[in-house]
Short mmCIF file of C-alpha atoms and ligand atoms in Angstrom, two decimals:
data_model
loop_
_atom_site.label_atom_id
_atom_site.label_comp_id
_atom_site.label_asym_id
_atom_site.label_seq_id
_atom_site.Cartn_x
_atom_site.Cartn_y
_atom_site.Cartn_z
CA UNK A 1 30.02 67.64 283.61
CA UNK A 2 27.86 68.83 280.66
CA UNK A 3 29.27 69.25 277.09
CA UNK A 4 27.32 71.74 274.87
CA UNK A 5 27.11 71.94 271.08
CA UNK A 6 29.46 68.84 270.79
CA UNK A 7 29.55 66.76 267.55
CA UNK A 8 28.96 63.11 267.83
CA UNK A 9 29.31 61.10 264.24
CA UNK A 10 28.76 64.44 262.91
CA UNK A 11 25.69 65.70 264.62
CA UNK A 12 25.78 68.23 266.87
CA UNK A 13 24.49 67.37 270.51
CA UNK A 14 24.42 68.23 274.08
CA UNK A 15 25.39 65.71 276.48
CA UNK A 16 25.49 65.03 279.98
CA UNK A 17 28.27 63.10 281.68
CA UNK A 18 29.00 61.90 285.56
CA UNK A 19 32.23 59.69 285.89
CA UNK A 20 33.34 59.52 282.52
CA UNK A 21 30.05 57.82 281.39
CA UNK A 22 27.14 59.39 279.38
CA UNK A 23 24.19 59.99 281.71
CA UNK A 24 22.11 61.11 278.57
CA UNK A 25 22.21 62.77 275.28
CA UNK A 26 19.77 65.87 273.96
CA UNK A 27 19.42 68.13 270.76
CA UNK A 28 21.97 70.19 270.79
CA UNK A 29 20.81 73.53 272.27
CA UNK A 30 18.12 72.07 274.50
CA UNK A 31 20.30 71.29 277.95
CA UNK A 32 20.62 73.92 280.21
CA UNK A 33 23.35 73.13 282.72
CA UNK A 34 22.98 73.81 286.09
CA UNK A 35 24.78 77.01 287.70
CA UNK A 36 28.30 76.23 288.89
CA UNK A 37 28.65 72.91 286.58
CA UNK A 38 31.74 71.92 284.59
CA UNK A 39 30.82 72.53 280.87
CA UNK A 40 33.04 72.05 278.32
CA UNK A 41 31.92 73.60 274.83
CA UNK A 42 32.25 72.69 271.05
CA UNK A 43 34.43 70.26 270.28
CA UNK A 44 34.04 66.63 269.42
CA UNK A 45 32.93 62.95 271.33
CA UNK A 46 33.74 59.24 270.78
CA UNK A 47 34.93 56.35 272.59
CA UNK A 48 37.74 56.73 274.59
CA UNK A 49 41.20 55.51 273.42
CA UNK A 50 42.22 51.84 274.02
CA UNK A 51 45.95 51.12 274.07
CA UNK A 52 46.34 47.22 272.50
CA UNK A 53 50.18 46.73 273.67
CA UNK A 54 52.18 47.97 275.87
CA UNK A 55 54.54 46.38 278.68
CA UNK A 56 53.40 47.45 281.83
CA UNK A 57 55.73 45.37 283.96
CA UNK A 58 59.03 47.36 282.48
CA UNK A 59 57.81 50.96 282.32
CA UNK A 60 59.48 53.41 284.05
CA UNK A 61 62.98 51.59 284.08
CA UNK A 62 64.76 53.34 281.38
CA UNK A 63 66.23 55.83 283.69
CA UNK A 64 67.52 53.24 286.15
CA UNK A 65 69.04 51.29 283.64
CA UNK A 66 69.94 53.52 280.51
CA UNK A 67 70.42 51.76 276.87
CA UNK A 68 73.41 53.17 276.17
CA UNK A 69 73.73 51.49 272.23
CA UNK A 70 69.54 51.97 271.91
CA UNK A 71 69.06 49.35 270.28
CA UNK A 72 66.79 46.03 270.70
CA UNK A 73 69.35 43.03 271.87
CA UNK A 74 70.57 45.82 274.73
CA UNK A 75 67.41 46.50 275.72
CA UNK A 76 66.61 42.63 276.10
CA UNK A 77 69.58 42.51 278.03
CA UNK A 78 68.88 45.35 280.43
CA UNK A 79 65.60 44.05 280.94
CA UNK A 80 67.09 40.55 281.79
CA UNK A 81 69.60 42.10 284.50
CA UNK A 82 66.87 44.02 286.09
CA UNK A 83 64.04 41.38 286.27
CA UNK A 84 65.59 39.15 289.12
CA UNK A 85 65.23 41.93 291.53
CA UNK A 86 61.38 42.83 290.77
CA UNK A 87 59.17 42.93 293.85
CA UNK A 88 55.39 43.21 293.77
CA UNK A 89 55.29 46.48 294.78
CA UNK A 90 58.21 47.52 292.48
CA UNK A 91 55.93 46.67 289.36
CA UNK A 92 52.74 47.49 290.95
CA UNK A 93 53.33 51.60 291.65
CA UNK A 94 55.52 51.84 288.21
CA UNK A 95 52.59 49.95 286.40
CA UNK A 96 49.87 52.28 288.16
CA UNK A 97 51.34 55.63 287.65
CA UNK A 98 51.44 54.75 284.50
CA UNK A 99 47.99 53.40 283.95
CA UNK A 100 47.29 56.87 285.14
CA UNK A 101 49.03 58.38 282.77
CA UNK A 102 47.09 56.71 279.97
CA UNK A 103 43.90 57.85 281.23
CA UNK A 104 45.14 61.44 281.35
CA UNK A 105 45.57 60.83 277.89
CA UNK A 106 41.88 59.23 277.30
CA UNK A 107 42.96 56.00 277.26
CA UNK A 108 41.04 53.49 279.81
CA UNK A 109 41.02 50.02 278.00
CA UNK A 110 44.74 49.01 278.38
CA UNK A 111 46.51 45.51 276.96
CA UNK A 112 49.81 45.55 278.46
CA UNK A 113 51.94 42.07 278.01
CA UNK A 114 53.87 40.67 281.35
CA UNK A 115 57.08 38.60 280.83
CA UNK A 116 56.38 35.25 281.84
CA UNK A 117 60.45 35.22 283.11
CA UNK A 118 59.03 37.27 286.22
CA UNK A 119 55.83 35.31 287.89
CA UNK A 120 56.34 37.99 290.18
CA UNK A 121 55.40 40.44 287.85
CA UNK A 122 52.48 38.01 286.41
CA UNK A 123 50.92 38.40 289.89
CA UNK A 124 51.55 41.81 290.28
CA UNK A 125 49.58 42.82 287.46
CA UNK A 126 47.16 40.39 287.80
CA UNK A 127 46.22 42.22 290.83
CA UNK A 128 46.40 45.26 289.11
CA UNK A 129 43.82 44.48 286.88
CA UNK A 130 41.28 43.46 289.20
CA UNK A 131 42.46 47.02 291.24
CA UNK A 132 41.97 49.49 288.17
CA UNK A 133 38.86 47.65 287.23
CA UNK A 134 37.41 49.62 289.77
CA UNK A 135 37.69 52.62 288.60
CA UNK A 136 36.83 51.66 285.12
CA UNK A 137 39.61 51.21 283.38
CA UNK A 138 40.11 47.52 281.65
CA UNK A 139 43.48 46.23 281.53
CA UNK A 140 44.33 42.85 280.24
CA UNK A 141 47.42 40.62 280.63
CA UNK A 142 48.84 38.85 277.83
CA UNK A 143 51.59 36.13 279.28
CA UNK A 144 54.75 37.71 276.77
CA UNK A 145 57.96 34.94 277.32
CA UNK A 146 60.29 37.56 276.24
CA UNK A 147 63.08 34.78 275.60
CA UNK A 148 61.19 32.33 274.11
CA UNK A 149 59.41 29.31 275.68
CA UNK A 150 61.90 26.56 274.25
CA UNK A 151 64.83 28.68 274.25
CA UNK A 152 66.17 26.84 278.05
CA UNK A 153 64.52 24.72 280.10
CA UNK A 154 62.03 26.13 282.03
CA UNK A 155 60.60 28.66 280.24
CA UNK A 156 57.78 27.41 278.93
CA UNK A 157 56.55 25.90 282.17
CA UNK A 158 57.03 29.12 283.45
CA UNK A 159 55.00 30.92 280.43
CA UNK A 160 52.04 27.62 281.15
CA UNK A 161 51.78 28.63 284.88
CA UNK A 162 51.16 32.75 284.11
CA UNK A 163 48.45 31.43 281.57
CA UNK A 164 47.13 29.48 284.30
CA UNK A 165 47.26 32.14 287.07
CA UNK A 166 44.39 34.02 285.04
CA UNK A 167 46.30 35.74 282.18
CA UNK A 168 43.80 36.93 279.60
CA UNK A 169 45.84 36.19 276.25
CA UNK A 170 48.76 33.62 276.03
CA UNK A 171 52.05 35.22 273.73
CA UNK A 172 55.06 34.05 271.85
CA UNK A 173 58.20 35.53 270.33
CA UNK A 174 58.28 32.72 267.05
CA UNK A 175 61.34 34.74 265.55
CA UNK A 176 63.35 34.91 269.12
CA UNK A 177 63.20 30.94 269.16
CA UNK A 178 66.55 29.58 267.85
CA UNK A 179 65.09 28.58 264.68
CA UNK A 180 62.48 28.55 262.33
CA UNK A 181 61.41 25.23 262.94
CA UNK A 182 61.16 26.20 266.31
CA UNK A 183 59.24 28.97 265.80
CA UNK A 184 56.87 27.65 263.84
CA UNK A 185 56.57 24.91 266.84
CA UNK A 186 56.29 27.35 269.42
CA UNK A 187 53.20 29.29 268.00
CA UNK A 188 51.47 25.51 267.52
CA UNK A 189 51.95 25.04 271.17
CA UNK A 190 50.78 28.91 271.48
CA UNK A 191 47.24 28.47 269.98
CA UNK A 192 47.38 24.74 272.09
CA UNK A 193 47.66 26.13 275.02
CA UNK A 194 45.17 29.47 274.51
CA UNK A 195 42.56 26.43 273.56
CA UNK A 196 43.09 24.68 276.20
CA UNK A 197 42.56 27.34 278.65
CA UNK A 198 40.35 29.49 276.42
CA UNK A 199 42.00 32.61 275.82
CA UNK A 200 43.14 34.82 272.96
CA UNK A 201 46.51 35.29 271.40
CA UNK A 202 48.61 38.26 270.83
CA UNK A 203 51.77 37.38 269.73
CA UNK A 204 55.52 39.93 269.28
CA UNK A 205 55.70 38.66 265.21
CA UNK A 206 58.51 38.90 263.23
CA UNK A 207 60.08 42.01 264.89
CA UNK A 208 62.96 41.57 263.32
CA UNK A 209 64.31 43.24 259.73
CA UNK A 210 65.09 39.58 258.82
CA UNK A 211 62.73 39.47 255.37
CA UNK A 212 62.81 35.40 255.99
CA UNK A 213 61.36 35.73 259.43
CA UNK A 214 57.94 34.50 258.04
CA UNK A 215 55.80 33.51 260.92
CA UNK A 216 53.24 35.64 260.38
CA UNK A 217 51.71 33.81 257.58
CA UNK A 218 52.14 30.67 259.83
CA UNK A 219 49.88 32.45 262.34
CA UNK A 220 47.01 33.07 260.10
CA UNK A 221 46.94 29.86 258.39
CA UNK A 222 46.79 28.36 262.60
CA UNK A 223 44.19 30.94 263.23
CA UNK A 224 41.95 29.93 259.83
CA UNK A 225 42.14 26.08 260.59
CA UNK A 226 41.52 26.98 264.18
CA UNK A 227 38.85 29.21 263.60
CA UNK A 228 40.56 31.91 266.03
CA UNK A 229 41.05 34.65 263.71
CA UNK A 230 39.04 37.18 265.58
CA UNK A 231 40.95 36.27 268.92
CA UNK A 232 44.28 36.86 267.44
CA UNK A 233 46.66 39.81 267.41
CA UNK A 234 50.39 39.98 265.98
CA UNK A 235 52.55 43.11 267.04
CA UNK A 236 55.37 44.29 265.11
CA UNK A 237 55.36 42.60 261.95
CA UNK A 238 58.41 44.74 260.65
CA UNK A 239 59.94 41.71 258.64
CA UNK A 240 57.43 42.41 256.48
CA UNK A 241 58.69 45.97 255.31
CA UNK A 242 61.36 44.32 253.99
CA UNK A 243 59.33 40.99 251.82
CA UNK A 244 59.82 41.13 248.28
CA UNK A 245 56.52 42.52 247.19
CA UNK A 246 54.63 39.33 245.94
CA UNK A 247 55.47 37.69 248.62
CA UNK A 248 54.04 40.52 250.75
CA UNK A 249 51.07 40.83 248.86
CA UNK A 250 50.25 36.85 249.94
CA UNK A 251 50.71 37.43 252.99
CA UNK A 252 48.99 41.08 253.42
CA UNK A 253 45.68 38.50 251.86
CA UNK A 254 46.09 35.75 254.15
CA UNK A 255 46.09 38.23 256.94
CA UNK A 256 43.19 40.28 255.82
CA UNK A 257 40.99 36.57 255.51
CA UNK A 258 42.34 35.15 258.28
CA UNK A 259 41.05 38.05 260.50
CA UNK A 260 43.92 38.37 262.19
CA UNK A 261 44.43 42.07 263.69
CA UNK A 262 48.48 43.45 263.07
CA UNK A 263 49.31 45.89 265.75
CA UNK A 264 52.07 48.76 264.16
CA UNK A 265 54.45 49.79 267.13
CA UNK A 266 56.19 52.86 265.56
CA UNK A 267 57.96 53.97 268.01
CA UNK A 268 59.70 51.73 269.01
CA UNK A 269 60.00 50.10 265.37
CA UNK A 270 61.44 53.19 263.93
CA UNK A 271 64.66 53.41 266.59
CA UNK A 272 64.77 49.22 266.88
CA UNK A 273 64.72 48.51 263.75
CA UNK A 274 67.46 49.38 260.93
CA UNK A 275 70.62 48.35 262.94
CA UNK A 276 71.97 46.24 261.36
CA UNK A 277 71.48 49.14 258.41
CA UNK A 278 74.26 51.36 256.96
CA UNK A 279 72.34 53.61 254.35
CA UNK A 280 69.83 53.34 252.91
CA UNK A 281 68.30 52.88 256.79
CA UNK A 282 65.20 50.86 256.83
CA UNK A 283 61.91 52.74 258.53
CA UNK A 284 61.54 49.13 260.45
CA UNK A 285 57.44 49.71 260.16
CA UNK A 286 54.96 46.67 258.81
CA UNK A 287 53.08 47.59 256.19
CA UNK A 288 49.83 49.47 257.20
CA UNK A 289 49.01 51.30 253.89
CA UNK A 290 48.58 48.01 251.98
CA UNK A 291 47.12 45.77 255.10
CA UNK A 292 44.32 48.66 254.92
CA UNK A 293 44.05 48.44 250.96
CA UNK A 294 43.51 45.04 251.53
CA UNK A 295 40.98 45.08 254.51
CA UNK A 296 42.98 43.71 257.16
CA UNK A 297 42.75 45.30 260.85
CA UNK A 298 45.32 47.30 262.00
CA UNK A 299 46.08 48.72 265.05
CA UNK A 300 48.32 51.39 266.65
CA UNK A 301 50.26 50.47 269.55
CA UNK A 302 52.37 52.38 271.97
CA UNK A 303 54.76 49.53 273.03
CA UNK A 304 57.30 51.51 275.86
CA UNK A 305 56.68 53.97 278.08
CA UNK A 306 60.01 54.87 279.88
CA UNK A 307 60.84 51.21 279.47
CA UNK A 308 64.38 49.81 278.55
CA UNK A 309 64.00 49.80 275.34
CA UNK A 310 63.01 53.00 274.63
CA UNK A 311 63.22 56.27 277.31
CA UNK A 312 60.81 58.57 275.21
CA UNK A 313 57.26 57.07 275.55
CA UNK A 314 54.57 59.72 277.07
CA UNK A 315 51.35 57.16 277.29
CA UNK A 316 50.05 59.15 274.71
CA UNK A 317 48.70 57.22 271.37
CA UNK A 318 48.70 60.22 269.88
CA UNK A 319 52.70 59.82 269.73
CA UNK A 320 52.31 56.78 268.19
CA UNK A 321 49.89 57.75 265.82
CA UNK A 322 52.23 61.18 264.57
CA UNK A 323 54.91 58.67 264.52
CA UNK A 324 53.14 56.24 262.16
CA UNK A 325 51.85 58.54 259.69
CA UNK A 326 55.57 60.18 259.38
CA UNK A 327 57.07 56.64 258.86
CA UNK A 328 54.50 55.02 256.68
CA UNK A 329 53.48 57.81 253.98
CA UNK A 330 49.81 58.20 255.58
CA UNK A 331 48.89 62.32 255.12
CA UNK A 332 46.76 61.77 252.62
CA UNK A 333 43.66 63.67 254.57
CA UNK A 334 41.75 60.29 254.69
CA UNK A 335 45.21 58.29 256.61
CA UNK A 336 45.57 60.74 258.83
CA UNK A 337 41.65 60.93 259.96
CA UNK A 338 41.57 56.91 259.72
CA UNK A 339 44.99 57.08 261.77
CA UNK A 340 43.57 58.94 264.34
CA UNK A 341 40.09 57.21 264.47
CA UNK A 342 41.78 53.79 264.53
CA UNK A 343 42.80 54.47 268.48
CA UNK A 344 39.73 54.93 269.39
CA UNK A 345 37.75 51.90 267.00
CA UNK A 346 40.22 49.32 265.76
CA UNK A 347 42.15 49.74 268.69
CA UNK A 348 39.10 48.34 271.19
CA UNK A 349 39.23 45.23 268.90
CA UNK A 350 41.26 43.00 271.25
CA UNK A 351 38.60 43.87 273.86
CA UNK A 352 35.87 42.76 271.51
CA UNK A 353 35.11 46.26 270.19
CA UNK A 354 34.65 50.04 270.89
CA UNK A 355 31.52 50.87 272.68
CA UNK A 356 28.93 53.11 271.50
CA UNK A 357 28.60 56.64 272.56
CA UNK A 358 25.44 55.96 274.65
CA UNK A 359 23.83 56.51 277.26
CA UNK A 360 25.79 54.13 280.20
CA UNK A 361 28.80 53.51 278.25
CA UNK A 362 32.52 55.78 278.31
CA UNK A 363 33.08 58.76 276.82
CA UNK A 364 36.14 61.02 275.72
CA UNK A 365 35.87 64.80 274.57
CA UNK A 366 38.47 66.19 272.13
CA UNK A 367 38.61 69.75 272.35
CA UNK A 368 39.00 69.74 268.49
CA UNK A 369 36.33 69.12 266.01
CA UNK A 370 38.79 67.95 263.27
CA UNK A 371 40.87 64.95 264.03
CA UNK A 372 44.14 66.23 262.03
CA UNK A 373 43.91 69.09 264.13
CA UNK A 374 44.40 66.82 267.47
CA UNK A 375 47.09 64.77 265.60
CA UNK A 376 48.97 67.67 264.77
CA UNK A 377 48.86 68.87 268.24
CA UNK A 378 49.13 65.36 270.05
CA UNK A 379 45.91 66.95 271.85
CA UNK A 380 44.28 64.01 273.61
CA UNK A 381 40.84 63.49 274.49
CA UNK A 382 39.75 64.13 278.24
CA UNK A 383 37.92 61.12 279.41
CA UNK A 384 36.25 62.68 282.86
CA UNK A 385 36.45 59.76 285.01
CA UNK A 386 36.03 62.70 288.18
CA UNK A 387 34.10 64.84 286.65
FE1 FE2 B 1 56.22 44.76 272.71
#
């Protein structure tokens, strides 16, 4: 695969590429391809796209068991119904054709959460990730206990023994705990037990429109006393949209020092959220505009693809990047570039940080040289693992 006259970081080059990896990069205008080769002209190069949450271990279920009210709590209790009867194999080809999908879409670093209420499921996709690996793309597991860890007995022994089966990052649920206090107990025993075993944290955060579900602030003060900031992730964060503006200012600061990355789901936020709403209906989306005023890193996520929860997700962060910049005001011509380049730099953050294009390392090609132009279209980059 060659590329010809392609801008990278806004120089134009020529490239060469053999499974998805630069071979080497020339002048633009200096590479002659062979006869017969795959060329692809113009356009633009970066990293490829890296998906920070997802849930791996429900996608592809929506059709077998439809949410007929759409919202959250059914969802949840779908997902419950259907999780006794998960087999290995079950997860494994739903999780795979889907991990496919992604990297049709030029994703190939993948962070998919695994509830911890289904070890069968831990295993599965523990296996999974040692299975993709070889064909270069990077998954990680995050151990999710969907209904808390204290909740019944059980459950946290249960979320202890998928963190010690290899999960990469340990998670929590602090506002699905049956109170506060409880929360706020259950994220001390998160960043416990992700010492302990050394691993990171990526916790579902306040996903609630609840403006008193405050554990996110609770989370970075435990990641700055810790020192973990940089290993941390929170998704959701929706309570947030709905603080009384000093008090979301605090936190928005705390976040931004503490180093902890917030991970937007829109679309799942946008149809989960506002339930409990007549009119005005809430947009149920954290607050991405001011965490990026303030420095703090954000990330896009996808969340479901064909899940329970929600039937519409295409494994394309594209989606959930046209979603976002709907919801939360961002078309001013800078959002929208930052929204786009954010998949494919912020987004690698959980997996300590985008590559380089460079010689040895992934690459994606977007057919478009401007960014807005592949947001508009949902165009996504070709990653050429084949080629
Ligand atoms: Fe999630």
């Amino acid at each position: 695969m060659f590329l010809v006259g392609t801008e990278l970081d806004g120089t134009l080059v020529d490239m060469e590429v053999a499974r998805g990896k630069v071979v080497a990069i020339h002048p633009a205008g200096s590479l002659v391809p062979p006869e017969g080769a795959v060329i692809r002209r113009g356009g633009r190069v970066t990293a490829p796209l890296a998906e920070p949450h997802v849930h791996l271990d429900a996608t592809l279920l929506g059709a077998r068991s439809p949410n007929r009210s759409g919202t959250l709590r059914e969802g949840i209790a779908n997902w419950a119904r259907l999780r006794p009867g998960l087999t290995k194999e079950d997860v494994r080809e739903r999780a795979m054709m889907t991990v496919e999908a992604y990297v049709a879409h030029g994703t190939t670093r993948i962070r998919t959460h695994v509830d911890t209420g289904s070890l069968v499921a831990v295993e599965a996709l523990l296996a999974l990730r040692d299975e993709v690996a070889a064909t270069g793309v990077e998954l990680q597991v995050v151990a999710f206990p969907q209904e808390g860890i204290l909740r019944a007995p059980g459950r946290r022994e249960a979320w202890e023994e998928a963190v010690r089966l290899g999960c990469d990052a340990v998670g929590a649920i602090p506002h699905f705990e049956r109170t506060q206090a409880e929360g706020t107990d259950s994220l001390r025993l998160t960043f416990d037990l992700a010492e302990r075993y050394d691993r990171r944290i990526d916790v579902h955060c306040d996903e609630t429109d609840d403006p008193h579900s405050r554990h996110l602030e609770t989370i970075c003060a435990l990641a700055l006393d810790r020192g973990m900031g940089d290993r941390v992730v929170c998704g959701h964060c929706t309570a947030m949209h709905s603080y009384e503006n000093p008090h979301a200012a605090k936190v928005i600061e705390l976040v931004a020092e503490s180093g902890v990355q917030v991970v937007a789901n829109p679309l799942d936020n946008v149809v989960l959220q506002g339930r409990y709403d007549s009119y005005p209906r809430r947009r149920g989306l954290t607050r991405v505009d001011q965490l990026w005023d303030a420095g703090a890193l954000v990330g896009i996520g996808h969340d479901s693809v064909q899940d329970p929860w929600y039937r519409l997700g295409t494994a394309n962060l594209l989606d959930a990047a046209y979603m976002l910049v709907h919801l939360g005001h961002l078309t001013s011509e800078e959002q929208m570039h930052r929204a786009v380049r954010t998949l494919h730099d912020q987004n690698h953050r959980p997996f300590g940080g985008a590559l380089p294009v460079a010689p040895g390392n992934p690459v994606a090609w977007w057919a478009d040289t401007d960014p807005v132009e592949s947001l508009r279209k949902r165009a996504a980059p070709e990653v050429m693992a084949h080629a």
